[in-house]
Coordinates of C-alpha atoms in Angstrom, one line a residue:
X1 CA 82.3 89.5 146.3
X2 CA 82.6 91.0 142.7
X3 CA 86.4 91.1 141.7
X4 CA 89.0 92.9 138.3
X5 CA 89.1 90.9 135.5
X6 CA 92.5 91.2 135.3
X7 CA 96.2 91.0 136.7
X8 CA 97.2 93.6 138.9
X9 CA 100.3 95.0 137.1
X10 CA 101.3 97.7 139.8
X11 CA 104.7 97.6 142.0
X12 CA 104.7 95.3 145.7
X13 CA 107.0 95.7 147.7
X14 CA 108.7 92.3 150.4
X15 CA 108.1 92.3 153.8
X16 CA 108.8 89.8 156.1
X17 CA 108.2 87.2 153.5
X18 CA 105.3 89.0 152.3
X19 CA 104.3 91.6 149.2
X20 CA 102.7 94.4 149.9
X21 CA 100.9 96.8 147.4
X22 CA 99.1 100.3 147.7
X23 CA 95.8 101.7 146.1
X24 CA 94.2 104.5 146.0
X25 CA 90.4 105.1 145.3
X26 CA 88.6 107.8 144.5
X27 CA 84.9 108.1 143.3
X28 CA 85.3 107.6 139.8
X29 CA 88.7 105.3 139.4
X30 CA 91.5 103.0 141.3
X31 CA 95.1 104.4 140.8
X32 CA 98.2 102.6 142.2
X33 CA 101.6 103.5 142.0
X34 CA 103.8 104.6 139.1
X35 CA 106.9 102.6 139.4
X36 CA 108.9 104.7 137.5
X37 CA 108.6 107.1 140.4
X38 CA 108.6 105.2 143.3
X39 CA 112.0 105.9 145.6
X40 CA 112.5 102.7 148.0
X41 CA 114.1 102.6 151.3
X42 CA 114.8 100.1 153.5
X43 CA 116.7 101.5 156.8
X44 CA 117.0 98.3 159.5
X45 CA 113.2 96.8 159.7
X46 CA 111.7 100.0 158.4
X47 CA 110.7 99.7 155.0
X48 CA 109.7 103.3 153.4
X49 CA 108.1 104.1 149.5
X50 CA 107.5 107.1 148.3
X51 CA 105.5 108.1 145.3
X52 CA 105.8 110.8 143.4
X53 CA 103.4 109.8 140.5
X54 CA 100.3 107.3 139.9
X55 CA 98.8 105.4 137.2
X56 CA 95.3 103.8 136.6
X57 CA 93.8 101.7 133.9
X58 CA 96.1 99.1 135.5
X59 CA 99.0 100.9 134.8
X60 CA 98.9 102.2 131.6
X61 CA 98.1 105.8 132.3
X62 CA 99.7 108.0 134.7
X63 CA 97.9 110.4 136.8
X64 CA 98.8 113.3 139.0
X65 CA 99.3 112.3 142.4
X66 CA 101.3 111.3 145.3
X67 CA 102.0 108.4 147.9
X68 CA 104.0 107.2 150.8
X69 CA 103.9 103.7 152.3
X70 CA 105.8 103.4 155.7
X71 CA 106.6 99.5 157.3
X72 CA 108.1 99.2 160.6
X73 CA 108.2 96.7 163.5
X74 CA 105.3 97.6 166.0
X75 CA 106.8 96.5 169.6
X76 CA 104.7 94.0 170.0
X77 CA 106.4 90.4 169.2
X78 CA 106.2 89.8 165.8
X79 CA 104.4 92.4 165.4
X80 CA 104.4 94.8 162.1
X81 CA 102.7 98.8 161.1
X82 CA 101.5 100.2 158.4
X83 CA 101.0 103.8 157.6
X84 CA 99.9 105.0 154.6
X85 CA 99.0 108.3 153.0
X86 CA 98.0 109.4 149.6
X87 CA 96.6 112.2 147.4
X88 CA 95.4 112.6 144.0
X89 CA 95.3 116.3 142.0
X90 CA 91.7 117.7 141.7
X91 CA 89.8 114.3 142.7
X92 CA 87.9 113.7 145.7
X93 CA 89.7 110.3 147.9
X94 CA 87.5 108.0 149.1
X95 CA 89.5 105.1 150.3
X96 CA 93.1 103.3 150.5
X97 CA 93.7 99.8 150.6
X98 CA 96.6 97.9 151.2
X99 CA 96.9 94.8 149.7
X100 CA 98.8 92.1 151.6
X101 CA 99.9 89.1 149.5
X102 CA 101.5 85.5 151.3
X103 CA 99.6 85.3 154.3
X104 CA 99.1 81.8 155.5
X105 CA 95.8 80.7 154.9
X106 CA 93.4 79.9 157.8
X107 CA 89.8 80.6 159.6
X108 CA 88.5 83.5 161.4
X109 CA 87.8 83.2 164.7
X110 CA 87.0 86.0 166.3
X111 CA 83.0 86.3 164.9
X112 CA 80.1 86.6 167.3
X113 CA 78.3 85.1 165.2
X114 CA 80.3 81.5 164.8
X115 CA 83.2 80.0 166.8
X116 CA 85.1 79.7 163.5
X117 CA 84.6 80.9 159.8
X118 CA 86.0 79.6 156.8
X119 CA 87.4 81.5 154.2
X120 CA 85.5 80.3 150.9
X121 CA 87.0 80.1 147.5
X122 CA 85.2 83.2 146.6
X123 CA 86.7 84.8 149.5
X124 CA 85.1 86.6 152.5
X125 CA 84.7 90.3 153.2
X126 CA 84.5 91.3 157.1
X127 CA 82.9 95.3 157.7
X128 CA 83.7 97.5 160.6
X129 CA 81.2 99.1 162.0
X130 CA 78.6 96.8 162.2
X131 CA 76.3 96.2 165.0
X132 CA 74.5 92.8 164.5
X133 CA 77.4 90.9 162.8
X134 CA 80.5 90.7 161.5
X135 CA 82.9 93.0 163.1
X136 CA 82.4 94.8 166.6
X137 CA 85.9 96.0 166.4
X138 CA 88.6 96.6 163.3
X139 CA 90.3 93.1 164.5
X140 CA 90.6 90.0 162.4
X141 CA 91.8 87.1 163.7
X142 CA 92.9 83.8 161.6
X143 CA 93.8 80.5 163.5
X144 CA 96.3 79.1 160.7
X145 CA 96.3 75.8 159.1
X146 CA 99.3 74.4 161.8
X147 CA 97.0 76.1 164.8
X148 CA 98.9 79.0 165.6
X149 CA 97.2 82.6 165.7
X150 CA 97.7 85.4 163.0
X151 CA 95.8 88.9 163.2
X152 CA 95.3 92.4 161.5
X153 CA 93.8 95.5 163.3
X154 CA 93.1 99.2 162.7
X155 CA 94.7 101.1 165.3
X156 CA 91.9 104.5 164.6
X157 CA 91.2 106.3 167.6
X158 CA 87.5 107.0 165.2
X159 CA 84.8 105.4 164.4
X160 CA 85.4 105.3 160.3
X161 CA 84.7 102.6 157.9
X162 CA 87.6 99.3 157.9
X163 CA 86.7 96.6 155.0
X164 CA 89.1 93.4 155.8
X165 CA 89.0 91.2 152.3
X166 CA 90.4 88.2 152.8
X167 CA 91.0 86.1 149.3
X168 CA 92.1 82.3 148.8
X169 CA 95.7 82.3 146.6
X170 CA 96.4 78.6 146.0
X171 CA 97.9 77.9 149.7
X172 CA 98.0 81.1 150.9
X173 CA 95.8 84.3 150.9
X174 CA 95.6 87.9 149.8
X175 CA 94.6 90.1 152.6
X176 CA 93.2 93.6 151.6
X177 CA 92.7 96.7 154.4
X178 CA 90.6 99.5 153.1
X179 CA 90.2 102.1 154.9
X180 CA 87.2 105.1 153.8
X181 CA 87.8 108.4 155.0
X182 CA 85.0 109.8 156.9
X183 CA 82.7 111.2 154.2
X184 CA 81.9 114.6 155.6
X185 CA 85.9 114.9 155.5
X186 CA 87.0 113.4 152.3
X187 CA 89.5 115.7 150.1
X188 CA 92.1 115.5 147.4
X189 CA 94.0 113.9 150.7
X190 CA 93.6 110.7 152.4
X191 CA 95.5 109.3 155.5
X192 CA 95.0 106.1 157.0
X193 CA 95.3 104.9 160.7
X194 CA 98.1 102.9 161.5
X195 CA 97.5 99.0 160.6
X196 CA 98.9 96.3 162.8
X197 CA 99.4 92.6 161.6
X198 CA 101.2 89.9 163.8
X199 CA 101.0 86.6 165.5
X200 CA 99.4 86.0 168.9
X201 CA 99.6 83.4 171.6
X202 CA 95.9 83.3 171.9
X203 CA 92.5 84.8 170.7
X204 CA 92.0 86.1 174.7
X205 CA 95.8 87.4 174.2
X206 CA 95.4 89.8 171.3
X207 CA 91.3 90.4 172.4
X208 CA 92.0 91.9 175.6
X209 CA 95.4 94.2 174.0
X210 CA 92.5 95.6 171.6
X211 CA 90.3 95.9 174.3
X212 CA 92.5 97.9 176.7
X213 CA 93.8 100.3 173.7
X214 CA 90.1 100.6 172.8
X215 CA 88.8 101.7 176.2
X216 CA 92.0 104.2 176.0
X217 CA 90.8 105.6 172.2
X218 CA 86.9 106.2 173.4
X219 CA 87.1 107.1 176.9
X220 CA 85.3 103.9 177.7
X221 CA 83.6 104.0 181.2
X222 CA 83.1 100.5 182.9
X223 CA 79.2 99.5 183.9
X224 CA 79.9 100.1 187.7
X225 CA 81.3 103.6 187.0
X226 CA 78.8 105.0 184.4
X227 CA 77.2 108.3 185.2
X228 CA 74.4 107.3 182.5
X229 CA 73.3 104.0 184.1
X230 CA 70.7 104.8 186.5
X231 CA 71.0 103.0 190.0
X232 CA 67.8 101.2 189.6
X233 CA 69.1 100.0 186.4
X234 CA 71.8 97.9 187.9
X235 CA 69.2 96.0 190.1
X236 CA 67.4 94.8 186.8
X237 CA 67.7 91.2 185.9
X238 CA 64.7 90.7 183.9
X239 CA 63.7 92.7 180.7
X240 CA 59.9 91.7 179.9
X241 CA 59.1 92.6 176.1
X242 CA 55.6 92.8 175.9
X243 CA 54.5 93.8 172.4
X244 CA 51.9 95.4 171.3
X245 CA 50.7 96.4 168.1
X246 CA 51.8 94.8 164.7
X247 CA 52.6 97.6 161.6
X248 CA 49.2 95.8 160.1
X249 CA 47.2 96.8 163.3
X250 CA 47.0 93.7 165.0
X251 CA 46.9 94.1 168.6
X252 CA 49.0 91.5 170.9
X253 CA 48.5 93.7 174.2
X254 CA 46.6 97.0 174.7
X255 CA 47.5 99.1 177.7
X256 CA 44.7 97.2 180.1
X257 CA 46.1 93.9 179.1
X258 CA 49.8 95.0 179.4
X259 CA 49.0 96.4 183.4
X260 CA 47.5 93.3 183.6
X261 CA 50.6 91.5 182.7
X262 CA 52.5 93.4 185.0
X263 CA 50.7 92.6 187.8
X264 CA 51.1 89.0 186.8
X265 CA 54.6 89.6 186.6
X266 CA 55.4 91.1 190.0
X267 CA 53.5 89.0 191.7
X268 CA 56.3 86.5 191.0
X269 CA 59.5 88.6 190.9
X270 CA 60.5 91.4 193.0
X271 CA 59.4 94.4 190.9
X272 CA 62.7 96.5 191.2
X273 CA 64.0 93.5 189.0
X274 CA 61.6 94.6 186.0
X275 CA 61.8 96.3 182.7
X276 CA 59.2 96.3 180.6
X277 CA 59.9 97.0 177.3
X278 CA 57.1 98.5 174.8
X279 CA 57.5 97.7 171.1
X280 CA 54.8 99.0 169.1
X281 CA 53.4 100.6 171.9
X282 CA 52.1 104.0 169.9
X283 CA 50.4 102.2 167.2
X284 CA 50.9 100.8 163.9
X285 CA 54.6 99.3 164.4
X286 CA 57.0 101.3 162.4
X287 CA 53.9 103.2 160.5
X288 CA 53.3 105.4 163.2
X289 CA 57.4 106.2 163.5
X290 CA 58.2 109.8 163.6
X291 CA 55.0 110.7 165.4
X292 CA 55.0 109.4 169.0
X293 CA 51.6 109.4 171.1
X294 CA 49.9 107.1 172.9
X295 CA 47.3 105.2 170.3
X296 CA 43.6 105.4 170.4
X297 CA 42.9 101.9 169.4
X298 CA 44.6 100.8 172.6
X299 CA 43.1 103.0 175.3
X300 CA 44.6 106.4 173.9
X301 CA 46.3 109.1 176.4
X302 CA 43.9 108.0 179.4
X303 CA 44.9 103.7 179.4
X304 CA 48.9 104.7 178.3
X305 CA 48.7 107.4 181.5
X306 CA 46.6 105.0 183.5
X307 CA 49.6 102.1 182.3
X308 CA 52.6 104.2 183.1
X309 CA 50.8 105.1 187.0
X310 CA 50.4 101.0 187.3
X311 CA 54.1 100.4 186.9
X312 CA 55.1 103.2 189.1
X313 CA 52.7 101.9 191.7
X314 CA 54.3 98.5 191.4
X315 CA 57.7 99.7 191.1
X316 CA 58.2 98.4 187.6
X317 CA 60.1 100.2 185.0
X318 CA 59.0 101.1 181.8
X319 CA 60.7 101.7 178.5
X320 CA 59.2 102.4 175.2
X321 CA 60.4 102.0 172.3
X322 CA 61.4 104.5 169.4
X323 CA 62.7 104.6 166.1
X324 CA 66.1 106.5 165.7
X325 CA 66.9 106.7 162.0
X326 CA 63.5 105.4 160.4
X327 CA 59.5 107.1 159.6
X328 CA 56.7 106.7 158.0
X329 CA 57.7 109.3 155.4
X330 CA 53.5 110.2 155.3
X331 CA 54.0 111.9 158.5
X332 CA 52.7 115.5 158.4
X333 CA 55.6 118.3 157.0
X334 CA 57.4 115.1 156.2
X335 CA 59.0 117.9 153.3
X336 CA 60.6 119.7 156.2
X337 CA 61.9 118.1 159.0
X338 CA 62.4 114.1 156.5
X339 CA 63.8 115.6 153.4
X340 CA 66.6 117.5 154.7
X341 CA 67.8 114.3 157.3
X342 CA 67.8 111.7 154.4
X343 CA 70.4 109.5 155.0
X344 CA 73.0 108.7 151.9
X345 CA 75.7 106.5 151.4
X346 CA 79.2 108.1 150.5
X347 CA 79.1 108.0 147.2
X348 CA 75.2 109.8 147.3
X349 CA 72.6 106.8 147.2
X350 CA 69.9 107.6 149.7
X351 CA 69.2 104.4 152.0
X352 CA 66.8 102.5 151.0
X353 CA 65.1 99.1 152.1
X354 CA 61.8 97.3 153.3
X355 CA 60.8 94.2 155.3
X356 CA 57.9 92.0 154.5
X357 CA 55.3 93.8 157.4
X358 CA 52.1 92.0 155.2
X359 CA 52.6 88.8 154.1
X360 CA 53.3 89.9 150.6
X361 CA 56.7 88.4 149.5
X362 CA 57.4 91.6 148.2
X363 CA 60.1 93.1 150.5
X364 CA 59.1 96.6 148.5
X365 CA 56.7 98.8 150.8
X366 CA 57.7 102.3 150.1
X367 CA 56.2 104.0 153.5
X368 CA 59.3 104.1 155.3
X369 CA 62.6 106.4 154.6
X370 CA 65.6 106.1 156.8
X371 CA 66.9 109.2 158.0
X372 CA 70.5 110.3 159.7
X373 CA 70.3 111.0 163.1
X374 CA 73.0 114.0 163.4
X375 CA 70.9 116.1 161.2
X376 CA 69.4 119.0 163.2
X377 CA 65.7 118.9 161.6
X378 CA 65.3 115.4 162.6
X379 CA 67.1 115.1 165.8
X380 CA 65.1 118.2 167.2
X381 CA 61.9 116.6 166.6
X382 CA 62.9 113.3 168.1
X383 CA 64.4 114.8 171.3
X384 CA 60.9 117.2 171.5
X385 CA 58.8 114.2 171.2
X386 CA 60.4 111.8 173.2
X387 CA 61.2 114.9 176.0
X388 CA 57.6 115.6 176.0
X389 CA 56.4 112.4 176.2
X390 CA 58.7 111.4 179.5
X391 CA 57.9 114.7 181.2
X392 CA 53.8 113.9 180.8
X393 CA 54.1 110.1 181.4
X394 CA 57.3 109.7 183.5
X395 CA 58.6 106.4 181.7
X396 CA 62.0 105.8 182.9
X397 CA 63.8 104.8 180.1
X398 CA 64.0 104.9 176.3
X399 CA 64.8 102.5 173.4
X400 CA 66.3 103.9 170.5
X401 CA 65.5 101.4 167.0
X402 CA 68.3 100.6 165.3
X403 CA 71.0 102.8 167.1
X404 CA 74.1 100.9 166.1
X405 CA 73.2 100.9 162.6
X406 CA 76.2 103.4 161.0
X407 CA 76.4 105.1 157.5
X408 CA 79.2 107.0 155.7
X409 CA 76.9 109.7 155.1
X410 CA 78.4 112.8 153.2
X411 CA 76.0 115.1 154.9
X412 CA 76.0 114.0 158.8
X413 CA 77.8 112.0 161.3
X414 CA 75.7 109.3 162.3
X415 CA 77.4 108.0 165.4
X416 CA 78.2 111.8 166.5
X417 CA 74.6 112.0 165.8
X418 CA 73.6 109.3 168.2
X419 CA 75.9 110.5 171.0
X420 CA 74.5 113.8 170.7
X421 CA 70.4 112.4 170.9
X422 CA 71.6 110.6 173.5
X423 CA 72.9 113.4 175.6
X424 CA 70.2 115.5 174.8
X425 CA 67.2 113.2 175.9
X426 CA 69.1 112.6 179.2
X427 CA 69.6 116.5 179.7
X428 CA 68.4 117.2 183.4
X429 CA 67.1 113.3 183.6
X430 CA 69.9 111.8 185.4
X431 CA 67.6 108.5 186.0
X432 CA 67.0 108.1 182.8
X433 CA 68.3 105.1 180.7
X434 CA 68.9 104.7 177.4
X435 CA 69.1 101.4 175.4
X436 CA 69.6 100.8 171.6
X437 CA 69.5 97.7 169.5
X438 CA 72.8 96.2 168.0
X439 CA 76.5 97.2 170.0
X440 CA 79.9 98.0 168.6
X441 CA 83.0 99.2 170.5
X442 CA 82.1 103.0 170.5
X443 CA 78.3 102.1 169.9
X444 CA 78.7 101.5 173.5
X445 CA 79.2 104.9 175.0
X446 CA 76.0 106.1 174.0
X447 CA 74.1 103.1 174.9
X448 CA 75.0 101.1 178.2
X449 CA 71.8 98.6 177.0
X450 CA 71.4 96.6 174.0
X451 CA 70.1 94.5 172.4
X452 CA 71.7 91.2 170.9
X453 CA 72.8 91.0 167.2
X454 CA 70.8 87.9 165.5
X455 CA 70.7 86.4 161.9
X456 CA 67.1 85.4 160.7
X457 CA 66.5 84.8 164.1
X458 CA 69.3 83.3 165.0
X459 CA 70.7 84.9 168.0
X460 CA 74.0 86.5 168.1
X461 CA 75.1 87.2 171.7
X462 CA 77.8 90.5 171.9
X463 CA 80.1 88.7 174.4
X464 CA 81.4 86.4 172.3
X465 CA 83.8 85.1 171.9
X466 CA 85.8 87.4 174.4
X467 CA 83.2 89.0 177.2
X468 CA 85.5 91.6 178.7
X469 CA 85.4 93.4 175.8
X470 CA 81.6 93.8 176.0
X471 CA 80.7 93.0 179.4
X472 CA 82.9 95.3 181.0
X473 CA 81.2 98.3 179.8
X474 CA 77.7 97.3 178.8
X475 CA 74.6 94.8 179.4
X476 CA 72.9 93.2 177.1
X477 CA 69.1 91.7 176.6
X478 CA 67.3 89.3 173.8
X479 CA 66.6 90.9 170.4
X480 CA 63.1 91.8 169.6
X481 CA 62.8 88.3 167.3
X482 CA 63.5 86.3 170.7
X483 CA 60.7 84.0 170.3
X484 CA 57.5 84.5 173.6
X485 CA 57.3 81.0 175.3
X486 CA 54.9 78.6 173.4
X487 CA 53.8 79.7 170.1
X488 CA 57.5 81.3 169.5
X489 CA 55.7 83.8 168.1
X490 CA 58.0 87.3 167.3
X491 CA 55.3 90.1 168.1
X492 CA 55.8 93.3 166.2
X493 CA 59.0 91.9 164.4
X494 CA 58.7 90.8 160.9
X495 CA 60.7 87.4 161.5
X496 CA 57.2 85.9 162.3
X497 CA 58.0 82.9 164.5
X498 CA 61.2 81.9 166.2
X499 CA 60.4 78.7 168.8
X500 CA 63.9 77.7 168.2
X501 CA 65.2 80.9 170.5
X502 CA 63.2 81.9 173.5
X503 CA 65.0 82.3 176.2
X504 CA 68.6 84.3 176.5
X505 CA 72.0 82.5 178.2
X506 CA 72.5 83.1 181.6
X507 CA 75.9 85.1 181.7
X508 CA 76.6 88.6 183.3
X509 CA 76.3 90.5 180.1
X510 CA 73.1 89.6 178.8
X511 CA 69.9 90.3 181.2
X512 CA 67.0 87.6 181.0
X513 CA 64.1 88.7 178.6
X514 CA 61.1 87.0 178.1
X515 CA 58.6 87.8 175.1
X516 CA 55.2 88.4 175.5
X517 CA 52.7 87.9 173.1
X518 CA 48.8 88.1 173.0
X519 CA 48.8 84.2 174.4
X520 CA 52.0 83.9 176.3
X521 CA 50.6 84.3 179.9
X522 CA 47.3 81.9 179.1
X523 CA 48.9 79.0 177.1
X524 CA 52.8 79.2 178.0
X525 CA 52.9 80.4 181.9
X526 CA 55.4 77.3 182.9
X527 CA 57.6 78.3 180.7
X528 CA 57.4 82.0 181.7
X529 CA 58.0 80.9 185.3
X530 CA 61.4 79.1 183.8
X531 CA 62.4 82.4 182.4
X532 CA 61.5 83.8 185.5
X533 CA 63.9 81.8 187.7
X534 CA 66.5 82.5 185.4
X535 CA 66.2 86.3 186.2
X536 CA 66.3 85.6 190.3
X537 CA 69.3 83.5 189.2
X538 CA 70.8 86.3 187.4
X539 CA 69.9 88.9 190.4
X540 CA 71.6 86.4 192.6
X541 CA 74.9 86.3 190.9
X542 CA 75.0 89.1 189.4
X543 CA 73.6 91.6 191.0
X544 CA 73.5 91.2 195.1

């Protein structure tokens, strides 16, 4: 985490037995207040500043501009808000950060990714949105030196960008909130959500408050209750990935093989307990995004119609998978519909970045471009592919490539974006389900399936550490790098091999999966059979 090279000069203010200090950010500076023209009151517990001037260069230059800072208790225990506003004459605002300085030091412990996290000396930064890692939710919670519990949450009823920074002071740290304005919104302007810090009895305590508020902001719908979980979706217990071709064309399972591999399958499961899920299942994985169709190579329109007939006839379900926000930007008319949906970070980079699909070490193939799902061109075509596509083949259910990944883009909404695909490809399909890859809170709505978060393969599970807050609203299944019994091999994922995970926990909120390779069934079918019992064990206390 890159850091000023110098002493912040500008005014804090005590709290509690802690400073506090305002910024303001725009896209070409960082102002703070001008303390020559800041009017402090304190009325009882409310502590109000207001700004009539600002300054950057660390103070010595003022600047147009205006800011108010307002601290009061919260109602709950200790509990303490913030609410901050800000503007600055003739620039564009992107963000506002209050820095908190004092805070007893400690370890973060509300990760799904580790049961505790040290701050390092270099300090730690912790994102909101993000769907693998990191933050689910705009909650931090620190479990202090002496044990008790400490935490700091956004209180936005919106899914907008939260950055918790959390930097070692000698004995104590600096804690900075920044909150970034919705892109498509920003103006001379800014306005953060109300920030809560206080202590808690315990991480379930403060967990399940967020959670309850949280359902309340998005209109969260429980699993039992949701009108966009089909009823055969509820009976699944076992989600089969059965991959089939790699981006360099090498084929794990054609469409002959893969009925075959259903048959295998439910002649050892009840059917209705089945999803199989279809990575790679229209070609080149990840080349042949943005132009769905069954692929030649593997038995073209004739073996995928033929597949799709076998899995009704068995009473299997089917759902293939499809990229969201990325294509091969070689696609015919790429100009027209590509272009124009580029996605771009707020301040204007397009996004940008490349896995290792060959072997290569280079991380730098240049055939992909990552595009933003709310923009018209691009979610038109996707809805008009994947619509035709269900209404010739009659797959039940849809995987969107990763759904929960979210951008600040100046042009588009992405998660609007996603809620709107979403809607769309269910239009008039009431049975159809729809499952993305990575979760956070509001991720959720649009997709009641998931898959888990992982880091190089490592699995990160989303209920941890507190299921309600997942569970109670969504299912999970094992990432696409969940390793197929034996080999470990990872299929159409670029991970490669993962023998260390190849099987999911067995807990309400994550389904069974089992990967399936080219050689799963012929070297590894024990193992499969383990996997196996795990799903009638889920069905049986889970589902019945």
């Amino acid at each position: 985490m890159h850091d000023l090279s110098y002493t912040l000069e500008h005014p804090a203010f005590d709290y509690r037995h802690q400073s506090l200090a305002l910024y303001i950010y725009t896209f070409e500076n960082v102002y703070g207040l001008d303390r020559d023209a800041c009017e402090v009151r304190r009325e009882g517990e409310t502590l109000t500043v207001e700004a009539s001037g600002l300054t950057w260069a660390n103070g010595q230059e003022k600047a147009a501009g205006r800011a108010r800072l307002v601290v009061r208790p919260s109602g709950h225990g200790d509990g303490w808000l913030i609410e901050a506003k800000a503007s600055v004459v003739g620039k564009k605002v992107r963000s506002l950060k209050v820095l908190i300085g004092g805070v007893p030091s400690g370890e973060v412990v509300n990760l799904r990714e580790s049961a505790a996290r040290e701050v390092p000396p270099s300090g730690l930064l912790l994102h909101y949105p993000e769907g693998w890692r990191n933050l689910y939710t705009p909650l931090v919670v620190l479990r202090r030196k002496d044990g008790t519990l400490g935490y700091f949450r956004s209180l936005d009823a919106k899914v907008r960008d939260k950055r918790f920074a959390l930097l070692p002071k000698g004995e104590t740290l600096d804690v900075e909130l920044i909150f970034e304005e919705d892109a498509v919104r920003m103006g001379d302007t800014i306005a953060a959500p109300p920030w809560e810090i206080g202590s808690c009895s315990s991480l379930e305590a403060i967990m399940e408050q967020h959670r309850q508020e949280t359902e309340e902001h998005y209109g969260l719908r429980r699993w039992e209750e949701r009108e966009d979980v089909p009823a055969w979706a509820r009976d699944i217990s076992l989600v089969a990935a059965i991959h089939m071709q790699h981006w360099n064309g090498y084929i794990f399972n054609d469409y002959e093989k893969t009925g075959q591999t259903l048959e295998w399958l439910a002649q050892r499961i009840e059917p209705k307990r089945i999803l199989a899920y279809l990575p790679g299942w229209e070609g080149r994985y990840y080349w042949q995004y943005g132009d769905y169709r069954p692929d030649p190579r593997m038995g073209g329109e004739t073996g995928f119609e033929r597949l799709m007939e076998q899995a009704q006839e068995l009473g299997i379900r089917v759902m293939p998978m499809f990229g969201l926000n990325v294509v091969n930007r070689g696609q015919e008319n790429f100009e027209q519909w590509g272009v124009p949906a580029l996605a771009h970070t707020a301040g204007g980079f397009p996004i940008t970045g490349s896995v290792d699909w060959d072997g290569s070490r280079h991380y730098d193939h240049g055939t992909n471009a990552f595009l933003n799902p709310g923009a018209p061109g691009w979610q038109n075509r996707l809805v008009g592919q994947i619509r035709a596509l269900m209404e010739r083949y009659r797959f039940d259910g849809v995987f969107l490539d990763i759904s929960a990944a979210w951008i600040n883009d100046p042009y588009y909404h992405t998660y609007e974006g996603l809620a709107a695909l979403c809607r769309r490809i269910r239009e008039g399909r009431p049975d159809t389900l729809i499952a993305g890859e990575g979760w956070f809170d509001a991720a959720g709505i649009a997709t009641p399936l998931m898959q888990s978060g992982h880091t190089d393969g490592v699995m990160h599970w989303h209920d941890e550490p507190h299921a309600p807050f997942f569970d109670t609203y969504n299912r999970a299944f094992g990432h696409l790098c969940l390793g197929a019994p034996g080999c470990g091999s990872t299929g159409v994922h670029e991970h490669g091999f993962n023998p260390g995970y190849t099987r999911t926990p067995l807990r309400s909120g994550i389904i069974p999966t089992v990967t399936i390779v080219d050689d799963t069934l012929a070297t590894a079918a024990a193992e499969v059979e383990s996997i196996l019992a795990d799903a009638r064990d889920y069905a049986r206390l889970y589902l019945e």
